[in-house]
Amino acid sequence: MAALRTWLSRSVSSLLRHGRCVPAAASLRKRCLSELGRPWRKAVALGFGVTLCAVPIAQRSEPHSLSNDTLVRRAVSLVTDSTSTFLSQTTYALIEAITEYTKAVYTLVSLYRQYTSLLGKMNSQEEDEVWQVIIGARVEMTSKQQEYLKLETTWMTAVGLCEMAAEAAYQAGADQASVTARSHIQLVKSQVQEVRQLSQNAETKLAEAQTQELRQKAQEEGDEGSEPEQEAYLRED
């Protein structure tokens, strides 16, 4: 019995000691987890701060950093650039079209001159063949003329737009844009005038060749009409 009491006493004491150690162990675990968590939270907070620093944040622009006058001048400069580009493209197309028309006119001039030089030397079939070529050249010339007249209308519209843009730039205070636009207008006008003069010279030569052809034909017909009269006069004699 004494031994049994001794064993029970030791067992109870052991249990009591272990019972007191369980809450202590749990408390220690919580403290350990807490200590382990603190560096982690610090690391997360530090990493979050670094991430924020790495993200580019656009600076808010001042609402009045650019005045209304400055914005208007910028806008009107863009307008003058656009209208000048439009004018350049239409000028190039018009010059090319007038040049093609001028070539067609000179081709017709050459054909008229050749026809005139062959009057009285061709039979009716040969004359018809030459006239078919001349008619084809006339159709080609007319087509080229209509093409360049259509482009000329577009070109004149481009000139008007460029002039209005230059005036708007002047009114807005964008003097450089206004001067540049007006200089460009004068340049393209002079270029178009040059090719127009060449086409007018060709048209003058064409009118001369047609007049010469009519005179030559009238002369040939007159000579043919005078021959029967001379023969009748000789028979009467």
Tab-separated table of C-alpha atoms in Angstrom:
chain	number	residue	atom	x	y	z
A	1	MET	CA	0.000	0.000	0.000
A	2	ALA	CA	2.804	2.385	0.845
A	3	ALA	CA	4.412	1.655	-2.482
A	4	LEU	CA	1.125	2.206	-4.273
A	5	ARG	CA	0.587	5.557	-2.579
A	6	THR	CA	4.099	6.593	-3.479
A	7	TRP	CA	3.538	5.667	-7.162
A	8	LEU	CA	0.180	7.492	-7.283
A	9	SER	CA	1.686	10.569	-5.670
A	10	ARG	CA	4.496	10.650	-8.204
A	11	SER	CA	2.086	10.138	-11.107
A	12	VAL	CA	-0.215	12.955	-9.969
A	13	SER	CA	2.731	15.268	-9.473
A	14	SER	CA	3.980	14.371	-12.948
A	15	LEU	CA	0.587	15.062	-14.460
A	16	LEU	CA	0.341	18.358	-12.643
A	17	ARG	CA	3.782	19.314	-13.874
A	18	HIS	CA	2.850	18.383	-17.493
A	19	GLY	CA	-0.451	20.232	-17.180
A	20	ARG	CA	1.319	23.395	-16.243
A	21	CYS	CA	3.745	22.921	-19.123
A	22	VAL	CA	1.044	22.586	-21.818
A	23	PRO	CA	-0.222	26.176	-21.566
A	24	ALA	CA	3.363	27.360	-21.295
A	25	ALA	CA	4.259	25.468	-24.460
A	26	ALA	CA	1.225	26.845	-26.225
A	27	SER	CA	2.145	30.346	-25.109
A	28	LEU	CA	5.701	29.834	-26.279
A	29	ARG	CA	4.465	28.610	-29.679
A	30	LYS	CA	2.295	31.660	-30.045
A	31	ARG	CA	5.199	33.900	-29.158
A	32	CYS	CA	7.439	32.066	-31.613
A	33	LEU	CA	4.868	32.377	-34.360
A	34	SER	CA	4.434	35.994	-33.475
A	35	GLU	CA	8.156	36.636	-33.676
A	36	LEU	CA	8.370	34.721	-36.918
A	37	GLY	CA	5.463	36.738	-38.261
A	38	ARG	CA	6.948	40.082	-37.449
A	39	PRO	CA	9.898	39.842	-39.851
A	40	TRP	CA	7.559	38.492	-42.535
A	41	ARG	CA	5.201	41.430	-42.104
A	42	LYS	CA	8.178	43.760	-42.169
A	43	ALA	CA	9.424	42.106	-45.349
A	44	VAL	CA	5.978	42.369	-46.953
A	45	ALA	CA	5.696	46.005	-45.973
A	46	LEU	CA	9.187	46.713	-47.288
A	47	GLY	CA	8.506	44.872	-50.558
A	48	PHE	CA	5.218	46.705	-51.019
A	49	GLY	CA	7.007	49.989	-50.573
A	50	VAL	CA	9.665	49.035	-53.108
A	51	THR	CA	6.921	47.980	-55.522
A	52	LEU	CA	5.218	51.330	-55.179
A	53	CYS	CA	8.507	53.055	-55.873
A	54	ALA	CA	8.999	50.941	-58.995
A	55	VAL	CA	5.575	51.800	-60.469
A	56	PRO	CA	5.838	54.940	-62.681
A	57	ILE	CA	3.293	57.481	-61.568
A	58	ALA	CA	2.507	60.198	-64.113
A	59	GLN	CA	2.941	63.626	-62.758
A	60	ARG	CA	-0.156	65.665	-62.872
A	61	SER	CA	0.295	68.434	-65.375
A	62	GLU	CA	-0.581	71.916	-64.427
A	63	PRO	CA	-3.926	72.870	-66.010
A	64	HIS	CA	-2.619	76.280	-66.989
A	65	SER	CA	0.900	75.280	-68.031
A	66	LEU	CA	-0.003	76.091	-71.683
A	67	SER	CA	-1.935	79.198	-72.508
A	68	ASN	CA	-4.850	79.215	-74.914
A	69	ASP	CA	-2.846	81.316	-77.368
A	70	THR	CA	-0.060	78.742	-77.399
A	71	LEU	CA	-2.498	75.895	-78.031
A	72	VAL	CA	-4.146	77.835	-80.858
A	73	ARG	CA	-0.788	78.572	-82.494
A	74	ARG	CA	0.169	74.919	-82.308
A	75	ALA	CA	-3.124	73.857	-83.829
A	76	VAL	CA	-2.969	76.391	-86.652
A	77	SER	CA	0.603	75.333	-87.423
A	78	LEU	CA	-0.640	71.780	-87.897
A	79	VAL	CA	-3.358	73.084	-90.199
A	80	THR	CA	-0.868	74.981	-92.361
A	81	ASP	CA	1.327	71.873	-92.589
A	82	SER	CA	-1.621	69.739	-93.685
A	83	THR	CA	-2.904	72.197	-96.282
A	84	SER	CA	0.614	72.695	-97.640
A	85	THR	CA	0.974	68.938	-98.079
A	86	PHE	CA	-2.383	68.799	-99.856
A	87	LEU	CA	-1.311	71.657	-102.115
A	88	SER	CA	2.013	69.992	-102.918
A	89	GLN	CA	0.350	66.745	-103.964
A	90	THR	CA	-2.288	68.426	-106.109
A	91	THR	CA	0.364	70.649	-107.716
A	92	TYR	CA	2.452	67.633	-108.671
A	93	ALA	CA	-0.580	65.874	-110.150
A	94	LEU	CA	-1.663	69.000	-112.057
A	95	ILE	CA	1.791	69.648	-113.520
A	96	GLU	CA	2.022	66.054	-114.689
A	97	ALA	CA	-1.455	66.231	-116.251
A	98	ILE	CA	-0.716	69.505	-118.083
A	99	THR	CA	2.558	68.052	-119.340
A	100	GLU	CA	0.760	65.008	-120.753
A	101	TYR	CA	-1.803	67.276	-122.387
A	102	THR	CA	0.967	69.381	-123.940
A	103	LYS	CA	2.570	66.259	-125.395
A	104	ALA	CA	-0.772	65.242	-126.913
A	105	VAL	CA	-1.149	68.699	-128.478
A	106	TYR	CA	2.308	68.555	-130.048
A	107	THR	CA	1.529	65.085	-131.407
A	108	LEU	CA	-1.536	66.501	-133.136
A	109	VAL	CA	0.506	69.452	-134.454
A	110	SER	CA	2.976	67.026	-136.022
A	111	LEU	CA	0.198	65.032	-137.655
A	112	TYR	CA	-1.427	68.141	-139.131
A	113	ARG	CA	1.859	69.296	-140.582
A	114	GLN	CA	2.518	65.915	-142.138
A	115	TYR	CA	-0.982	65.817	-143.568
A	116	THR	CA	-0.590	69.299	-145.008
A	117	SER	CA	2.685	68.381	-146.646
A	118	LEU	CA	1.056	65.342	-148.287
A	119	LEU	CA	-1.996	67.146	-149.701
A	120	GLY	CA	-2.316	66.455	-153.415
A	121	LYS	CA	0.047	63.494	-153.132
A	122	MET	CA	-2.317	60.961	-151.579
A	123	ASN	CA	-5.210	59.029	-152.984
A	124	SER	CA	-8.561	59.007	-151.162
A	125	GLN	CA	-7.809	55.821	-149.216
A	126	GLU	CA	-4.478	57.107	-147.935
A	127	GLU	CA	-6.070	60.411	-146.979
A	128	ASP	CA	-8.785	58.608	-145.004
A	129	GLU	CA	-6.170	56.584	-143.163
A	130	VAL	CA	-4.285	59.732	-142.189
A	131	TRP	CA	-7.497	61.359	-140.994
A	132	GLN	CA	-8.290	58.374	-138.804
A	133	VAL	CA	-4.933	58.819	-137.093
A	134	ILE	CA	-5.604	62.556	-136.675
A	135	ILE	CA	-9.059	61.878	-135.199
A	136	GLY	CA	-7.542	59.424	-132.712
A	137	ALA	CA	-4.969	62.016	-131.697
A	138	ARG	CA	-7.735	64.585	-131.210
A	139	VAL	CA	-9.641	62.227	-128.912
A	140	GLU	CA	-6.482	61.593	-126.883
A	141	MET	CA	-5.799	65.319	-126.594
A	142	THR	CA	-9.359	66.024	-125.450
A	143	SER	CA	-9.138	63.299	-122.821
A	144	LYS	CA	-5.895	64.712	-121.461
A	145	GLN	CA	-7.399	68.188	-121.447
A	146	GLN	CA	-10.429	67.088	-119.423
A	147	GLU	CA	-8.163	65.308	-116.968
A	148	TYR	CA	-5.996	68.324	-116.289
A	149	LEU	CA	-9.017	70.662	-116.056
A	150	LYS	CA	-10.507	68.401	-113.381
A	151	LEU	CA	-7.245	68.418	-111.452
A	152	GLU	CA	-6.999	72.161	-111.877
A	153	THR	CA	-10.291	72.567	-109.993
A	154	THR	CA	-8.936	70.482	-107.118
A	155	TRP	CA	-5.681	72.440	-107.186
A	156	MET	CA	-7.512	75.751	-106.949
A	157	THR	CA	-9.409	74.410	-103.925
A	158	ALA	CA	-6.094	73.443	-102.319
A	159	VAL	CA	-4.716	76.927	-102.982
A	160	GLY	CA	-7.779	78.469	-101.331
A	161	LEU	CA	-7.439	76.232	-98.270
A	162	CYS	CA	-3.756	77.019	-97.954
A	163	GLU	CA	-4.444	80.746	-98.204
A	164	MET	CA	-7.097	80.540	-95.480
A	165	ALA	CA	-4.726	78.547	-93.269
A	166	ALA	CA	-1.998	81.141	-93.783
A	167	GLU	CA	-4.394	83.918	-92.845
A	168	ALA	CA	-5.553	82.001	-89.770
A	169	ALA	CA	-1.922	81.490	-88.726
A	170	TYR	CA	-1.285	85.207	-89.104
A	171	GLN	CA	-4.324	86.086	-87.024
A	172	ALA	CA	-3.273	83.585	-84.328
A	173	GLY	CA	0.217	85.023	-84.114
A	174	ALA	CA	1.958	82.054	-85.757
A	175	ASP	CA	3.936	84.323	-88.055
A	176	GLN	CA	6.476	81.713	-89.164
A	177	ALA	CA	3.776	79.260	-90.185
A	178	SER	CA	1.946	82.020	-92.063
A	179	VAL	CA	5.049	83.153	-93.957
A	180	THR	CA	6.004	79.580	-94.844
A	181	ALA	CA	2.524	78.818	-96.161
A	182	ARG	CA	2.386	81.971	-98.291
A	183	SER	CA	5.838	81.300	-99.739
A	184	HIS	CA	4.753	77.797	-100.645
A	185	ILE	CA	1.655	79.143	-102.378
A	186	GLN	CA	3.715	81.547	-104.481
A	187	LEU	CA	6.135	78.772	-105.434
A	188	VAL	CA	3.503	76.335	-106.659
A	189	LYS	CA	1.650	79.081	-108.519
A	190	SER	CA	4.804	79.971	-110.445
A	191	GLN	CA	5.442	76.297	-111.257
A	192	VAL	CA	1.930	75.784	-112.556
A	193	GLN	CA	2.125	79.006	-114.570
A	194	GLU	CA	5.275	77.763	-116.304
A	195	VAL	CA	3.689	74.536	-117.508
A	196	ARG	CA	0.525	76.401	-118.451
A	197	GLN	CA	2.605	78.673	-120.665
A	198	LEU	CA	4.106	75.631	-122.373
A	199	SER	CA	0.654	74.209	-123.050
A	200	GLN	CA	-0.547	77.562	-124.402
A	201	ASN	CA	2.425	77.665	-126.777
A	202	ALA	CA	1.493	74.189	-127.980
A	203	GLU	CA	-2.128	75.267	-128.521
A	204	THR	CA	-0.915	78.254	-130.559
A	205	LYS	CA	1.166	75.981	-132.764
A	206	LEU	CA	-1.815	73.680	-133.179
A	207	ALA	CA	-4.006	76.567	-134.325
A	208	GLU	CA	-1.315	77.599	-136.826
A	209	ALA	CA	-1.013	74.036	-138.162
A	210	GLN	CA	-4.789	73.759	-138.595
A	211	THR	CA	-4.935	77.112	-140.375
A	212	GLN	CA	-2.132	76.075	-142.695
A	213	GLU	CA	-3.913	72.804	-143.429
A	214	LEU	CA	-7.133	74.635	-144.361
A	215	ARG	CA	-5.289	77.065	-146.599
A	216	GLN	CA	-3.418	74.269	-148.320
A	217	LYS	CA	-6.613	72.299	-148.837
A	218	ALA	CA	-8.410	75.351	-150.224
A	219	GLN	CA	-5.523	75.973	-152.574
A	220	GLU	CA	-5.572	72.379	-153.758
A	221	GLU	CA	-9.316	72.549	-154.351
A	222	GLY	CA	-8.911	75.849	-156.189
A	223	ASP	CA	-6.284	74.399	-158.456
A	224	GLU	CA	-8.504	71.423	-159.212
A	225	GLY	CA	-11.425	73.725	-160.036
A	226	SER	CA	-9.376	75.928	-162.361
A	227	GLU	CA	-8.134	73.022	-164.490
A	228	PRO	CA	-11.568	72.153	-166.040
A	229	GLU	CA	-12.169	75.846	-166.742
A	230	GLN	CA	-8.845	76.106	-168.566
A	231	GLU	CA	-9.622	72.960	-170.567
A	232	ALA	CA	-13.068	74.331	-171.522
A	233	TYR	CA	-11.503	77.632	-172.566
A	234	LEU	CA	-8.979	75.789	-174.762
A	235	ARG	CA	-11.704	73.728	-176.406
A	236	GLU	CA	-13.646	76.870	-177.291
A	237	ASP	CA	-10.558	78.303	-178.928
